[in-house]
Each structure stands twice: as C-alpha cells, then as structure tokens.
mmCIF file of C-alpha atoms in Angstrom:
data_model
loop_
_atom_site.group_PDB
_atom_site.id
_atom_site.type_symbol
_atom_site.label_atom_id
_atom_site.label_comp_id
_atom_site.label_asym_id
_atom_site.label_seq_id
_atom_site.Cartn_x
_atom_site.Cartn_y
_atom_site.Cartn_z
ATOM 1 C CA UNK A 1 -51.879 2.673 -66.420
ATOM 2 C CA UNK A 2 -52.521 4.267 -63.182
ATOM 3 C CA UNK A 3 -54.774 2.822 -60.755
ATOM 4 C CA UNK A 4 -57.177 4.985 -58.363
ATOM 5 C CA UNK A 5 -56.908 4.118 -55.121
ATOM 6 C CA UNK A 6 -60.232 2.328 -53.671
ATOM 7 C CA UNK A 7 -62.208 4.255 -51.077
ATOM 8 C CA UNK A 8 -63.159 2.903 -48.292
ATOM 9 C CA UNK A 9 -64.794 3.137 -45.380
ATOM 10 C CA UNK A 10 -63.621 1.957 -41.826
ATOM 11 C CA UNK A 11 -65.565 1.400 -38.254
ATOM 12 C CA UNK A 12 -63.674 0.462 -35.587
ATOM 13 C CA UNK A 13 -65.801 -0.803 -31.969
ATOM 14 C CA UNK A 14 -64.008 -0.678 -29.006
ATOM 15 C CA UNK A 15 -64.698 -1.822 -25.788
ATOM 16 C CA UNK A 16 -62.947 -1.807 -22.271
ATOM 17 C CA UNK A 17 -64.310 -5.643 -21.076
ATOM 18 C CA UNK A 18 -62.254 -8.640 -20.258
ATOM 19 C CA UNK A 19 -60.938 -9.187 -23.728
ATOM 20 C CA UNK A 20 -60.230 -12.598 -25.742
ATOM 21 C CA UNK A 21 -57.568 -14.688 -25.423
ATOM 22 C CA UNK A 22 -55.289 -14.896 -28.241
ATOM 23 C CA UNK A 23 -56.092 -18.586 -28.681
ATOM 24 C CA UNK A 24 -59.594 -17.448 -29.452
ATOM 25 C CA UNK A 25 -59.316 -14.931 -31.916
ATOM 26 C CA UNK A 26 -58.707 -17.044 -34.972
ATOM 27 C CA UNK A 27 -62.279 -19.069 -33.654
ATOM 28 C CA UNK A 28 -64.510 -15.923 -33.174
ATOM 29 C CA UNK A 29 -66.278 -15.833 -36.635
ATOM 30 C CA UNK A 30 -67.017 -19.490 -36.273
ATOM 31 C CA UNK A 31 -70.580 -20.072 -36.111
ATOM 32 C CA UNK A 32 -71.738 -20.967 -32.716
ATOM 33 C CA UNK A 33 -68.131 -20.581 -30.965
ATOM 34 C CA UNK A 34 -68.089 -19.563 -27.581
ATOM 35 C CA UNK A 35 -65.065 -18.091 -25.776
ATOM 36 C CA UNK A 36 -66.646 -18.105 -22.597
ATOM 37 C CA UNK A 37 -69.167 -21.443 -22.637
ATOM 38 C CA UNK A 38 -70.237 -20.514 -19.027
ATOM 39 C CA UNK A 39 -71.720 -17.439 -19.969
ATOM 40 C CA UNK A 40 -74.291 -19.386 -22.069
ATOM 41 C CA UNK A 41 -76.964 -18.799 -19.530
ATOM 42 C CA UNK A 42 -76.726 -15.389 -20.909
ATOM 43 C CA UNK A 43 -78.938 -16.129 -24.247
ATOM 44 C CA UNK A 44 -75.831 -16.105 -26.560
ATOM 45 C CA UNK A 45 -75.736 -18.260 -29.457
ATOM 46 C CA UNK A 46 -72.563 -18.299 -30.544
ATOM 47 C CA UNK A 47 -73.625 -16.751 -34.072
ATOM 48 C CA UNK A 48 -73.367 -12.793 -33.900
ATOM 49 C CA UNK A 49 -70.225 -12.881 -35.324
ATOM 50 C CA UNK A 50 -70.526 -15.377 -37.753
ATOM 51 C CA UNK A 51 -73.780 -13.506 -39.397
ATOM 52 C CA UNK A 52 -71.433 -9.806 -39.575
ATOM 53 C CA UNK A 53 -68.568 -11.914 -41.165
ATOM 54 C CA UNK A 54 -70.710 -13.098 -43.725
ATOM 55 C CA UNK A 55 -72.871 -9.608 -44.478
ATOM 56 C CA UNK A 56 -68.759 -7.886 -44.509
ATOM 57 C CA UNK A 57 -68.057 -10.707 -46.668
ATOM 58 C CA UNK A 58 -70.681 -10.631 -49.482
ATOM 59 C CA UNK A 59 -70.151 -6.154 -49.405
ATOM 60 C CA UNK A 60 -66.471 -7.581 -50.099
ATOM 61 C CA UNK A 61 -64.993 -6.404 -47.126
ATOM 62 C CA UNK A 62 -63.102 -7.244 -43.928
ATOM 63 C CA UNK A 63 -63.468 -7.601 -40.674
ATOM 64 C CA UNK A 64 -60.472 -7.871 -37.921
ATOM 65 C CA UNK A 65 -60.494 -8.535 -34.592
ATOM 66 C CA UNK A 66 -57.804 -7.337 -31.916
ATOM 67 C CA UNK A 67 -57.929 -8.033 -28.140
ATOM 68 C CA UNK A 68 -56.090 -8.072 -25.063
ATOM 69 C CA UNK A 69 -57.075 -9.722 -21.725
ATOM 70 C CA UNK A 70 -58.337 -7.496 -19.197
ATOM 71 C CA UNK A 71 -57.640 -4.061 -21.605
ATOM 72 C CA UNK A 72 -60.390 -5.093 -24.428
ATOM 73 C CA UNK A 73 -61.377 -5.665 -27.762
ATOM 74 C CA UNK A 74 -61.216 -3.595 -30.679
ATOM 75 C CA UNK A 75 -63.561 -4.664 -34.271
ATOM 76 C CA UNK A 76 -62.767 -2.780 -37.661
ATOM 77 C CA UNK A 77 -65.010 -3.039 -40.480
ATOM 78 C CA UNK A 78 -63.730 -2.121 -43.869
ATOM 79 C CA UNK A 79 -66.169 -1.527 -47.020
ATOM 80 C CA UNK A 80 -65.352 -0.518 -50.459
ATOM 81 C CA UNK A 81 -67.634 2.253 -51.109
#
C-alpha cells in the first residue's frame, strides 16, 4: 500500500541581527530563557518562543531554529495542512 505524501506548509523568518550562539539554540523554546539577560530592560519575557512552540506543537508541527553570530537567525515553521 502506497502512502500519499503529507502536504505541508513551510514559513521560514529571517533576520540579519546579531544571531544566537550555538550554546543557546537548544534553550530558545524554554519558557522564560533569555539569551541576552541584559536586554531585559527591553520588556521581554522570555516566553515568545515558548507560546509558538506550543501553538506549532498542538497543529502537530515543527519549528527549527538556525543562527549564526553576527549573520542572523533563520525560523521555519512546518504545518500539515
């Protein structure tokens, strides 16, 4: 039996800032991490990613993270449609 291939649908963000160090990356979906705790003063709570994790999560998705210092950070969403 023959399976049909899923669709799905992909969204990648990019952005050009100062990027995450790899140490960080397997921390950024924890709720109320920080990679930058002196930026606080900025109103950041540490959640944002946590709460899209979870909403990918319960559509059955994924979301990945990629990053380089100083070149950026690239987000991809996948959803089964």
């Amino acid at each position: 039996m023959k399976r049909d291939r899923l669709q799905q649908l992909k969204v990648k963000v990019k952005d050009t800032g100062k990027g995450v160090p790899e140490v960080a990356l397997s921390h950024l979906f924890d709720r109320f991490y920080q990679v930058d705790p002196s930026r606080k003063s900025t109103g950041g709570s540490g959640l944002g990613l946590a709460i899209a994790k979870a909403i990918v999560d319960n559509h059955h998705g994924q979301i990945k993270v990629e990053s380089e210092l100083n070149k950026g950070t690239i987000f991809t969403v996948i959803l089964p449609i």
